[in-house]
Amino acid sequence: MSTVGLIARNDLRRQFVQPLAWGLLALVCALFAWQFLVAVDAFLLAMPKLAALANAPGVTDLVAMPLLRNASAVLLVIVPLLTMQSLVGERRAQTLPLLLAADVGSLRIVLGKFLGAYAVVALVVVLAVAMPLALAAGTDLDLGRLFTAALGMLLFAATLTAIGIACSAWTTHPALAALATLVIGSVLVMLDVGARLRDVDHALINWLAMSNHLEPFLRGVFDTGAVVYFVVVSTLALLLAARRLDTLHTRG
Amino acid sequence: MKAAAALELEHVSRRLAGRTIVEALDFGLARGRVLGLLGVNGAGKSTTLRMIAGLLAPSAGSVRVDGVDLAARDGHARRAIGYLPEEPPLYAELTVHEYLRFCARLHGLPASAIDAAVERATERCGLGEMRRRLCGLLSKGFRQRVGIAQAIVHEPALVVLDEPAAGLDPVQALRLRDLVAGLRDAHAVVLSTHVLSDVTACCDEVVILHRGRVRHAGTLAELERDAWLVVRTTRAVEAAEWASLPVVAEARPGGDACSWRLRLEGGAGAGALAAAIGEHGFGLDELRAEHGALEQLFVTIAAEDSIEGKAA
């Protein structure tokens, strides 16, 4: 097993022997289930009216996508809680010297931490996708659109996780790391709200806003520009985290 | 070809926040030897150990482990160094066995060697009954033992221990002393401690740091050889009579005319002194090495602080 995988697996194991990850997953599960059932109920009530419409929206539009949109908002809150302990927790527990003295390299440590946290975050996305997917047995779902949306959600979640890891590397307390992740994630998601109200389009501010890059996936469009955005932001965040570990080596 | 020393420090200095923490450190250590690193609080011990462990880069100079400069950061240190910081780096959520397996893998042991390595480290550190216990539930003494086990599980050339006896009760401290002394069979060991008796019991060499500089570096055997001898004769002896003995370098009164403290010429031993005392008819009642040569040296060096402080 590679060192990255080893660190990721160790983190994942440690996450699941603590109550936080289980508690958050249970909470998220209950929240998604409630939203899902409400959406299905509303869809069933609206079905007679929808039947009369030409090109009426289906269950994918009215149940699956709203659920995934809500899940993206839930991720904004859940990810800071799942990543806050990652590196600052190691520093506070004084276990970071074990990783640093093993001379595995800062980037490998950061990648291991990222994958360890992302495995849990990705599980949240899988839970959100699994619920509408269950309807496939009884109705016609647009599976292509659902999987494209799931891919977008996974990229969105990876970016938030990378930001969380960077915040955990650069702060001195887990609560500060969580707060910083929440603030940066929220700002990136809502960055262009004002611009959109003024109908500003194609500007840098629109490009920087994370929600604009998630939206095409939720509409079923695989947007390579958005993929580049998510990869660039994630990579930048992880490099910043690795830079912090290098600073610890050179500056103490 | 001469084998590379397990550890070599060459003109190593470290500055932090514009302040010199350690300066011009030069010392080395061979496999099979234990070096005690002594110093008062703030002398630069932990900074030195962190540089030796590869956690902190020197501002100047080089640290070589097994002949390889740590500045290369090529993964060599991964296998060559085992480090126990002042606080053992344990994951509270893992059992001792899980934790040691993780450490063995982290240090790059091949999968086929991990079980045997973990078993060996567990046995050497007396952790057999604790292997299924969560690290977070261990007593301080066992936490230190697990810390040492993780430092040796990958059989490194160099083991670096930062105050492993801190906070232990006397029984635990004695057991830990035996454990550390036993490490010399397979490793070079650098031991930082405040406990001088640990150094005299475990170490072959001693380096005393003070204000970031090496004030003494040598073997304990040299220190003991250079120690003063306490002599009690059956008759009163004058200082001039001691001076007439070729083996005696210096003589100081020890309380009365029959009690003296003697320092011998280099190469001369207590046997030669006893023989000379017999030849000159002083009559020998007692001859022993003065206890605490290391303590005296350490206190003398540490006292420079207050002397320099007063002078300033």
Coordinates of C-alpha atoms in Angstrom, one line a residue, chain A residues 44-248:
Chain A
L44 CA -47.3 12.5 -6.5
L45 CA -49.8 15.3 -5.6
A46 CA -48.7 17.2 -8.7
M47 CA -48.8 14.3 -11.1
P48 CA -52.3 14.8 -12.4
K49 CA -51.5 18.4 -13.4
L50 CA -48.2 17.4 -14.8
A51 CA -49.8 14.8 -17.0
A52 CA -51.8 17.5 -18.8
L53 CA -48.6 19.5 -19.7
A54 CA -46.5 18.9 -22.8
N55 CA -42.8 18.4 -21.9
A56 CA -43.7 18.3 -18.3
P57 CA -40.8 18.0 -15.8
G58 CA -40.3 14.5 -14.5
V59 CA -39.2 12.9 -11.3
T60 CA -35.5 13.7 -12.1
D61 CA -36.3 17.4 -12.3
L62 CA -38.7 17.6 -9.4
V63 CA -37.3 15.1 -6.9
A64 CA -33.6 14.2 -7.7
M65 CA -32.1 17.6 -8.6
P66 CA -33.7 19.6 -5.8
L67 CA -32.4 16.9 -3.4
L68 CA -28.9 17.2 -4.8
R69 CA -29.0 21.0 -4.7
N70 CA -30.0 20.8 -1.0
A71 CA -27.2 18.3 -0.5
S72 CA -24.7 20.8 -1.9
A73 CA -25.8 23.2 0.8
V74 CA -25.5 20.5 3.5
L75 CA -22.0 19.8 2.3
L76 CA -21.0 23.4 3.0
V77 CA -21.7 22.7 6.7
I78 CA -20.7 19.0 6.9
V79 CA -17.3 19.2 5.2
P80 CA -15.8 21.8 7.7
L81 CA -16.8 19.4 10.5
L82 CA -15.3 16.4 8.9
T83 CA -12.0 18.1 7.9
M84 CA -11.4 20.4 10.9
Q85 CA -9.4 17.8 12.8
S86 CA -7.3 16.6 9.9
L87 CA -4.0 18.4 10.3
V88 CA -4.5 20.8 13.2
G89 CA -5.9 17.8 15.2
E90 CA -2.6 16.0 14.6
R91 CA -0.7 19.0 15.7
R92 CA -2.7 19.4 18.9
A93 CA -2.5 15.7 19.7
Q94 CA 1.3 16.0 19.0
T95 CA 1.1 13.1 16.5
L96 CA 2.3 15.2 13.5
P97 CA 6.0 14.5 14.3
L98 CA 5.3 10.8 13.6
L99 CA 4.3 11.6 10.0
L100 CA 6.9 14.3 9.5
A101 CA 9.8 12.2 11.0
A102 CA 8.8 9.4 8.7
D103 CA 10.1 11.6 5.8
V104 CA 7.2 10.6 3.5
G105 CA 6.9 14.2 2.1
S106 CA 4.5 16.9 2.8
L107 CA 2.4 16.4 -0.3
R108 CA 1.9 12.7 0.4
I109 CA 0.8 13.5 3.9
V110 CA -1.7 16.1 2.6
L111 CA -3.0 13.8 -0.1
G112 CA -3.5 11.0 2.5
K113 CA -5.4 13.4 4.7
F114 CA -7.4 14.6 1.8
L115 CA -8.4 11.1 0.7
G116 CA -9.2 10.0 4.3
A117 CA -11.6 12.9 4.7
Y118 CA -13.0 12.7 1.2
A119 CA -14.0 9.1 1.6
V120 CA -16.5 10.2 4.3
V121 CA -17.6 13.3 2.3
A122 CA -18.1 11.2 -0.8
L123 CA -20.3 8.9 1.3
V124 CA -22.6 11.8 1.9
V125 CA -22.9 12.4 -1.8
V126 CA -23.5 8.7 -2.4
L127 CA -26.3 8.8 0.2
A128 CA -27.9 11.8 -1.5
V129 CA -27.8 10.1 -5.0
A130 CA -28.9 6.7 -3.7
M131 CA -32.3 8.0 -2.6
P132 CA -33.6 9.2 -6.0
L133 CA -31.8 6.2 -7.6
A134 CA -34.1 4.0 -5.6
L135 CA -37.0 5.3 -7.6
A136 CA -35.5 3.7 -10.8
A137 CA -37.3 0.5 -9.9
G138 CA -40.7 2.1 -10.2
T139 CA -40.3 5.0 -12.6
D140 CA -38.3 6.3 -15.5
L141 CA -35.3 8.2 -14.2
D142 CA -32.9 10.2 -16.4
L143 CA -30.0 8.1 -15.3
G144 CA -27.5 9.9 -17.5
R145 CA -28.4 13.3 -15.9
L146 CA -28.4 11.8 -12.4
F147 CA -24.9 10.4 -12.8
T148 CA -23.6 13.6 -14.4
A149 CA -25.1 15.5 -11.4
A150 CA -23.5 12.9 -9.0
L151 CA -20.1 13.6 -10.7
G152 CA -20.5 17.3 -10.3
M153 CA -21.4 16.8 -6.6
L154 CA -18.3 14.7 -6.1
L155 CA -16.1 17.3 -7.7
F156 CA -17.8 20.1 -5.6
A157 CA -17.3 18.0 -2.5
A158 CA -13.7 17.3 -3.3
T159 CA -13.0 21.0 -3.7
L160 CA -14.7 21.8 -0.3
T161 CA -12.7 19.0 1.3
A162 CA -9.4 20.3 -0.2
I163 CA -10.2 23.8 1.2
G164 CA -11.0 22.2 4.6
I165 CA -7.6 20.4 4.6
A166 CA -5.8 23.7 3.7
C167 CA -7.7 25.5 6.5
S168 CA -6.8 22.7 8.9
A169 CA -3.1 23.0 8.0
W170 CA -3.0 26.8 8.4
T171 CA -5.0 27.3 11.6
T172 CA -4.2 26.5 15.2
H173 CA -7.5 25.2 16.4
P174 CA -10.1 22.8 14.9
A175 CA -12.9 25.2 15.5
L176 CA -11.0 27.9 13.6
A177 CA -10.4 25.5 10.8
A178 CA -14.1 24.7 10.5
L179 CA -15.0 28.3 10.6
A180 CA -12.5 29.3 7.9
T181 CA -13.7 26.4 5.7
L182 CA -17.3 27.4 6.2
V183 CA -16.6 31.1 5.4
I184 CA -14.4 30.3 2.3
G185 CA -16.8 27.7 1.0
S186 CA -19.8 30.0 1.5
V187 CA -18.1 33.0 -0.1
L188 CA -17.0 30.9 -3.1
V189 CA -20.6 29.5 -3.5
M190 CA -22.3 32.9 -3.1
L191 CA -19.6 35.1 -4.7
D192 CA -21.6 36.2 -7.7
V193 CA -25.1 36.5 -6.1
G194 CA -24.9 40.3 -6.4
A195 CA -23.4 40.2 -9.9
R196 CA -26.3 37.9 -11.0
L197 CA -28.8 40.3 -9.6
R198 CA -27.3 43.0 -11.8
D199 CA -27.2 40.6 -14.8
V200 CA -23.4 40.7 -15.0
D201 CA -22.3 37.7 -17.0
H202 CA -19.0 36.2 -18.2
A203 CA -17.1 38.2 -15.7
L204 CA -14.3 36.9 -13.5
I205 CA -16.6 37.0 -10.5
N206 CA -19.0 34.6 -12.3
W207 CA -16.1 32.2 -13.1
L208 CA -14.9 32.3 -9.5
A209 CA -18.3 31.3 -8.0
M210 CA -18.4 27.6 -7.3
S211 CA -22.1 27.3 -7.7
N212 CA -21.9 28.4 -11.4
H213 CA -19.6 25.4 -12.0
L214 CA -21.9 22.9 -10.2
E215 CA -25.1 24.1 -12.0
P216 CA -24.2 22.6 -15.4
F217 CA -23.8 19.2 -13.9
L218 CA -27.2 19.4 -12.2
R219 CA -28.7 20.3 -15.6
G220 CA -27.1 17.1 -17.0
V221 CA -24.3 18.9 -18.8
F222 CA -20.7 17.6 -18.5
D223 CA -18.8 20.9 -18.4
T224 CA -15.1 20.4 -18.9
G225 CA -14.4 24.1 -17.9
A226 CA -16.1 23.3 -14.6
V227 CA -14.0 20.2 -14.2
V228 CA -10.9 22.3 -14.7
Y229 CA -12.1 24.9 -12.1
F230 CA -12.7 22.2 -9.5
V231 CA -9.4 20.6 -10.2
V232 CA -7.5 23.9 -10.1
V233 CA -9.1 25.1 -6.8
S234 CA -8.6 21.7 -5.2
T235 CA -5.0 21.4 -6.3
L236 CA -4.2 25.0 -5.1
A237 CA -5.7 24.2 -1.7
L238 CA -3.8 21.0 -1.3
L239 CA -0.5 22.7 -2.4
L240 CA -1.1 25.4 0.2
A241 CA -1.6 22.7 2.9
A242 CA 1.6 21.0 1.8
R243 CA 3.4 24.4 1.8
R244 CA 2.4 24.8 5.4
L245 CA 3.9 21.5 6.4
D246 CA 7.1 22.4 4.6
T247 CA 7.1 25.7 6.5
L248 CA 7.0 23.7 9.7

